Amino acid sequence: MNHPIRFVLCETSHPGNIGAAARAIKTMGFSDLTLVNPKEFPSREADVRASGAVDVLQQAKVVATLGEAIADSGLVVGASARRRKHHCPELNPRECAGRTLTMAASKEVAIVFGTERVGLSNEQMDQCNALVYIPANPDYSSLNLASAVQLIAYELRFAQDLFEPLQEPEFPPASGRDMELFYEHLERVMFASGFLKPNNPRHTMRKLRRLFNRAEPDEHELNILRGLLASVETGDTDD
Ligand code: SAH
């Protein structure tokens, strides 16, 4: 494992949860924490709850959007207390650990956690390649945010000892930033061609995002798709 595994907390309301999450990841040997638009940070309560992991808080990256947090990630896994199989493929924490460690051999990975009250939004899930669900009581499946972070981090720690990296892929996986640029390009071309109807563009885009996020294209494959879109835009062909 040579690329960071980044724990991303989205719009966390309670600074105590940020501190407890920092402690959770440090105990498992991780240190990369990104906070997307936290309600209150830095905060004394976060420091208190972090205990001996205040260094993780001090190094935490604070960004305005999830897009910024995952810009360099080759795999984005959203942690959700609600199963949303229709949205993207579901992993259990053990499978999540395996996928994460495999990817971290070639590119950074982001594991994304939602807000205490509503979890991850559909727009945030649209930026994930997969979802991780911690098996829980179906009638009460919502763990405390920091407890969820702890469990996912523990499974990663446990898997690290067993993990043997696979062969490096031929091309690095596309990053979150590359994927966003591709989606912007795709939407532009589909509007220009008249395929995307202005009455419900988001529905079609969401379906297409799910398709391409599931495929996890590498940089080379994404370049082919971008080239295809560019040729549709200009009308150029090679022959
Ligand atoms: N009420 C929210 C849950 C908030 S819990 C909802 O219904 O979605 C805060 C965050 O902790 C969630 O967004 C998720 O990232 C994580 N989490 C809590 N329970 C989880 C579970 N069973 N599996 C995976 N992640 C979980």
Tab-separated table of C-alpha atoms and ligand atoms in Angstrom:
chain	number	residue	atom	x	y	z
A	1	MET	CA	0.000	0.000	0.000
A	2	ASN	CA	1.760	3.151	-1.113
A	3	HIS	CA	-1.020	5.625	-1.828
A	4	PRO	CA	-3.089	7.307	0.863
A	5	ILE	CA	-6.396	5.978	2.060
A	6	ARG	CA	-8.332	9.140	2.734
A	7	PHE	CA	-11.224	9.303	5.179
A	8	VAL	CA	-13.612	12.007	4.013
A	9	LEU	CA	-16.274	13.389	6.370
A	10	CYS	CA	-18.975	15.423	4.642
A	11	GLU	CA	-20.588	18.400	6.351
A	12	THR	CA	-20.209	16.971	9.847
A	13	SER	CA	-22.446	18.779	12.350
A	14	HIS	CA	-20.839	17.789	15.641
A	15	PRO	CA	-17.162	18.629	16.105
A	16	GLY	CA	-16.942	15.871	18.733
A	17	ASN	CA	-17.564	13.336	15.968
A	18	ILE	CA	-14.683	14.790	13.951
A	19	GLY	CA	-12.364	14.348	16.928
A	20	ALA	CA	-13.578	10.819	17.616
A	21	ALA	CA	-13.139	9.933	13.926
A	22	ALA	CA	-9.555	11.243	14.001
A	23	ARG	CA	-8.852	9.013	16.984
A	24	ALA	CA	-10.520	6.060	15.254
A	25	ILE	CA	-8.347	6.322	12.156
A	26	LYS	CA	-5.113	6.950	14.046
A	27	THR	CA	-5.583	3.876	16.233
A	28	MET	CA	-5.768	1.828	13.037
A	29	GLY	CA	-2.624	3.406	11.582
A	30	PHE	CA	-4.193	5.931	9.178
A	31	SER	CA	-3.748	9.684	9.131
A	32	ASP	CA	-5.435	11.197	6.060
A	33	LEU	CA	-8.565	13.012	7.099
A	34	THR	CA	-10.446	15.409	4.820
A	35	LEU	CA	-13.354	17.504	6.033
A	36	VAL	CA	-15.848	18.748	3.489
A	37	ASN	CA	-17.434	21.947	4.713
A	38	PRO	CA	-17.569	21.032	8.436
A	39	LYS	CA	-20.045	22.993	10.527
A	40	GLU	CA	-17.494	23.821	13.238
A	41	PHE	CA	-13.775	23.272	12.804
A	42	PRO	CA	-11.229	23.709	14.312
A	43	SER	CA	-12.921	23.181	17.620
A	44	ARG	CA	-11.968	22.532	21.200
A	45	GLU	CA	-14.507	19.743	21.452
A	46	ALA	CA	-12.926	18.013	18.460
A	47	ASP	CA	-9.489	18.274	20.094
A	48	VAL	CA	-10.796	16.845	23.357
A	49	ARG	CA	-12.468	13.887	21.639
A	50	ALA	CA	-9.402	13.246	19.473
A	51	SER	CA	-7.346	12.713	22.618
A	52	GLY	CA	-3.898	11.599	21.393
A	53	ALA	CA	-4.878	12.074	17.739
A	54	VAL	CA	-4.849	15.890	17.668
A	55	ASP	CA	-2.050	15.658	15.078
A	56	VAL	CA	-4.534	14.043	12.649
A	57	LEU	CA	-6.855	17.030	13.147
A	58	GLN	CA	-4.007	19.494	12.671
A	59	GLN	CA	-3.074	17.876	9.358
A	60	ALA	CA	-6.695	17.470	8.215
A	61	LYS	CA	-7.542	19.023	4.858
A	62	VAL	CA	-10.612	21.233	4.864
A	63	VAL	CA	-12.317	21.663	1.484
A	64	ALA	CA	-15.562	23.156	0.242
A	65	THR	CA	-16.854	20.296	-1.911
A	66	LEU	CA	-16.689	16.530	-2.162
A	67	GLY	CA	-15.329	16.990	-5.697
A	68	GLU	CA	-12.206	18.634	-4.267
A	69	ALA	CA	-11.785	15.921	-1.653
A	70	ILE	CA	-11.823	13.096	-4.203
A	71	ALA	CA	-10.074	14.860	-7.090
A	72	ASP	CA	-7.033	12.547	-6.887
A	73	SER	CA	-8.860	9.354	-5.917
A	74	GLY	CA	-8.984	6.325	-8.179
A	75	LEU	CA	-11.694	4.690	-6.085
A	76	VAL	CA	-14.414	6.418	-4.090
A	77	VAL	CA	-16.480	4.348	-1.659
A	78	GLY	CA	-19.450	5.971	0.078
A	79	ALA	CA	-20.405	4.658	3.519
A	80	SER	CA	-24.153	4.513	3.918
A	81	ALA	CA	-26.460	3.388	6.700
A	82	ARG	CA	-29.126	2.917	4.078
A	83	ARG	CA	-28.766	0.242	1.433
A	84	ARG	CA	-29.029	1.770	-2.013
A	85	LYS	CA	-28.256	-1.125	-4.272
A	86	HIS	CA	-30.015	0.567	-7.155
A	87	HIS	CA	-27.558	3.425	-6.863
A	88	CYS	CA	-24.226	1.647	-6.950
A	89	PRO	CA	-22.705	-1.727	-6.122
A	90	GLU	CA	-22.731	-2.572	-2.421
A	91	LEU	CA	-19.704	-3.889	-0.535
A	92	ASN	CA	-19.476	-5.128	3.019
A	93	PRO	CA	-16.634	-3.652	5.109
A	94	ARG	CA	-14.381	-6.637	4.389
A	95	GLU	CA	-14.889	-6.390	0.643
A	96	CYS	CA	-14.378	-2.640	0.923
A	97	ALA	CA	-11.025	-3.259	2.612
A	98	GLY	CA	-9.913	-5.650	-0.146
A	99	ARG	CA	-10.923	-3.266	-2.940
A	100	THR	CA	-9.353	-0.325	-1.156
A	101	LEU	CA	-6.002	-2.010	-0.594
A	102	THR	CA	-5.888	-3.231	-4.187
A	103	MET	CA	-6.508	0.267	-5.510
A	104	ALA	CA	-4.141	1.938	-3.034
A	105	ALA	CA	-1.304	0.072	-4.752
A	106	SER	CA	-1.794	2.361	-7.767
A	107	LYS	CA	-3.866	5.347	-6.673
A	108	GLU	CA	-5.327	7.163	-3.687
A	109	VAL	CA	-8.657	5.921	-2.303
A	110	ALA	CA	-11.392	7.941	-0.606
A	111	ILE	CA	-13.902	6.515	1.837
A	112	VAL	CA	-16.681	9.020	2.238
A	113	PHE	CA	-19.006	9.446	5.236
A	114	GLY	CA	-22.227	11.453	5.307
A	115	THR	CA	-23.783	13.839	7.782
A	116	GLU	CA	-25.150	12.656	11.111
A	117	ARG	CA	-28.701	13.624	10.232
A	118	VAL	CA	-29.231	12.632	6.608
A	119	GLY	CA	-26.155	10.710	5.490
A	120	LEU	CA	-24.856	11.081	1.934
A	121	SER	CA	-27.006	12.906	-0.609
A	122	ASN	CA	-27.824	11.417	-4.006
A	123	GLU	CA	-25.461	13.938	-5.601
A	124	GLN	CA	-22.663	12.723	-3.329
A	125	MET	CA	-23.478	9.083	-4.102
A	126	ASP	CA	-23.248	9.988	-7.797
A	127	GLN	CA	-19.542	10.576	-7.224
A	128	CYS	CA	-18.931	7.139	-5.684
A	129	ASN	CA	-17.863	3.941	-7.426
A	130	ALA	CA	-19.352	1.743	-4.710
A	131	LEU	CA	-21.159	1.877	-1.401
A	132	VAL	CA	-20.102	0.208	1.836
A	133	TYR	CA	-22.814	-0.873	4.241
A	134	ILE	CA	-21.935	-2.119	7.713
A	135	PRO	CA	-24.322	-5.009	8.390
A	136	ALA	CA	-26.623	-3.830	11.155
A	137	ASN	CA	-30.087	-4.140	12.624
A	138	PRO	CA	-32.371	-3.441	9.632
A	139	ASP	CA	-34.721	-1.533	11.944
A	140	TYR	CA	-31.929	0.632	13.340
A	141	SER	CA	-28.925	0.548	11.074
A	142	SER	CA	-27.476	3.992	11.637
A	143	LEU	CA	-24.245	3.865	13.653
A	144	ASN	CA	-22.685	6.927	15.183
A	145	LEU	CA	-20.452	8.536	12.555
A	146	ALA	CA	-17.180	7.904	14.412
A	147	SER	CA	-18.208	4.314	15.191
A	148	ALA	CA	-18.749	3.723	11.471
A	149	VAL	CA	-15.322	5.221	10.723
A	150	GLN	CA	-13.792	2.952	13.375
A	151	LEU	CA	-15.295	-0.199	11.896
A	152	ILE	CA	-14.238	0.547	8.345
A	153	ALA	CA	-10.732	1.496	9.510
A	154	TYR	CA	-10.482	-1.666	11.614
A	155	GLU	CA	-11.356	-3.874	8.643
A	156	LEU	CA	-8.675	-2.123	6.611
A	157	ARG	CA	-6.142	-2.670	9.349
A	158	PHE	CA	-7.090	-6.317	9.667
A	159	ALA	CA	-6.931	-6.879	5.907
A	160	GLN	CA	-3.536	-5.205	5.581
A	161	ASP	CA	-1.855	-8.086	7.373
A	162	LEU	CA	-3.369	-10.615	4.962
A	163	PHE	CA	-3.118	-8.569	1.826
A	164	GLU	CA	-0.871	-9.394	-1.072
A	165	PRO	CA	-0.917	-6.687	-3.713
A	166	LEU	CA	-1.962	-7.775	-7.172
A	167	GLN	CA	0.050	-6.847	-10.225
A	168	GLU	CA	0.133	-3.155	-11.057
A	169	PRO	CA	-2.496	-2.346	-13.698
A	170	GLU	CA	-1.243	-1.335	-17.159
A	171	PHE	CA	-2.722	2.158	-16.834
A	172	PRO	CA	-3.562	4.046	-13.663
A	173	PRO	CA	-7.244	4.344	-12.823
A	174	ALA	CA	-8.949	7.592	-13.747
A	175	SER	CA	-9.165	10.060	-10.869
A	176	GLY	CA	-12.275	11.753	-9.495
A	177	ARG	CA	-11.189	14.937	-11.268
A	178	ASP	CA	-10.837	13.124	-14.641
A	179	MET	CA	-14.281	11.595	-14.166
A	180	GLU	CA	-15.906	14.972	-13.468
A	181	LEU	CA	-14.293	16.472	-16.583
A	182	PHE	CA	-15.557	13.518	-18.588
A	183	TYR	CA	-19.120	13.931	-17.252
A	184	GLU	CA	-19.084	17.647	-18.080
A	185	HIS	CA	-17.897	16.842	-21.591
A	186	LEU	CA	-20.466	14.069	-22.038
A	187	GLU	CA	-23.310	16.306	-20.885
A	188	ARG	CA	-22.185	19.109	-23.208
A	189	VAL	CA	-22.076	16.799	-26.232
A	190	MET	CA	-25.403	15.183	-25.409
A	191	PHE	CA	-27.054	18.597	-25.116
A	192	ALA	CA	-25.503	19.806	-28.362
A	193	SER	CA	-26.622	16.687	-30.254
A	194	GLY	CA	-30.157	17.015	-28.898
A	195	PHE	CA	-29.981	13.606	-27.193
A	196	LEU	CA	-30.330	15.109	-23.743
A	197	LYS	CA	-33.706	16.745	-23.383
A	198	PRO	CA	-33.800	19.854	-21.220
A	199	ASN	CA	-36.886	18.534	-19.355
A	200	ASN	CA	-35.047	15.828	-17.391
A	201	PRO	CA	-31.301	15.910	-18.007
A	202	ARG	CA	-30.380	14.949	-14.453
A	203	HIS	CA	-32.140	11.595	-14.595
A	204	THR	CA	-30.213	10.498	-17.685
A	205	MET	CA	-26.933	11.871	-16.362
A	206	ARG	CA	-27.413	10.000	-13.077
A	207	LYS	CA	-27.961	6.715	-14.948
A	208	LEU	CA	-24.872	7.324	-17.057
A	209	ARG	CA	-22.794	8.239	-14.014
A	210	ARG	CA	-23.778	4.971	-12.370
A	211	LEU	CA	-22.785	3.067	-15.483
A	212	PHE	CA	-19.357	4.680	-15.827
A	213	ASN	CA	-18.641	4.779	-12.083
A	214	ARG	CA	-19.331	1.059	-11.958
A	215	ALA	CA	-16.946	0.436	-14.838
A	216	GLU	CA	-14.076	2.258	-13.051
A	217	PRO	CA	-12.299	3.223	-16.287
A	218	ASP	CA	-8.539	3.711	-16.322
A	219	GLU	CA	-6.887	6.864	-17.696
A	220	HIS	CA	-6.387	5.326	-21.131
A	221	GLU	CA	-10.003	4.208	-21.475
A	222	LEU	CA	-11.214	7.625	-20.375
A	223	ASN	CA	-8.971	9.267	-22.981
A	224	ILE	CA	-10.619	7.123	-25.654
A	225	LEU	CA	-14.050	8.258	-24.468
A	226	ARG	CA	-12.933	11.912	-24.373
A	227	GLY	CA	-11.496	11.510	-27.891
A	228	LEU	CA	-14.787	10.049	-29.074
A	229	LEU	CA	-16.717	12.980	-27.596
A	230	ALA	CA	-14.280	15.483	-29.106
A	231	SER	CA	-14.715	13.905	-32.547
A	232	VAL	CA	-18.504	14.136	-32.203
A	233	GLU	CA	-18.116	17.806	-31.275
A	234	THR	CA	-15.914	18.679	-34.230
A	235	GLY	CA	-17.332	16.166	-36.688
A	236	ASP	CA	-13.781	14.996	-37.445
A	237	THR	CA	-12.993	11.392	-38.277
A	238	ASP	CA	-9.691	9.817	-39.142
A	239	ASP	CA	-10.712	8.641	-42.600
B	1	SAH	N1	-29.348	9.120	9.358
B	1	SAH	C1	-28.386	8.857	8.356
B	1	SAH	C2	-27.193	8.129	8.921
B	1	SAH	C3	-26.211	9.035	9.507
B	1	SAH	S1	-24.947	8.218	10.361
B	1	SAH	C4	-28.951	7.989	7.255
B	1	SAH	O1	-30.047	7.488	7.400
B	1	SAH	O2	-28.295	7.789	6.231
B	1	SAH	C5	-23.549	9.130	9.734
B	1	SAH	C6	-22.718	8.417	8.722
B	1	SAH	O3	-22.100	7.267	9.321
B	1	SAH	C7	-23.439	7.879	7.504
B	1	SAH	O4	-23.651	8.874	6.536
B	1	SAH	C8	-22.479	6.801	7.029
B	1	SAH	O5	-21.418	7.412	6.301
B	1	SAH	C9	-21.945	6.239	8.343
B	1	SAH	N2	-22.732	5.064	8.780
B	1	SAH	C10	-23.575	4.964	9.833
B	1	SAH	N3	-24.112	3.718	9.895
B	1	SAH	C11	-23.592	3.016	8.855
B	1	SAH	C12	-23.756	1.683	8.369
B	1	SAH	N4	-24.587	0.794	8.943
B	1	SAH	N5	-23.037	1.322	7.273
B	1	SAH	C13	-22.209	2.189	6.650
B	1	SAH	N6	-22.030	3.466	7.072
B	1	SAH	C14	-22.703	3.870	8.148
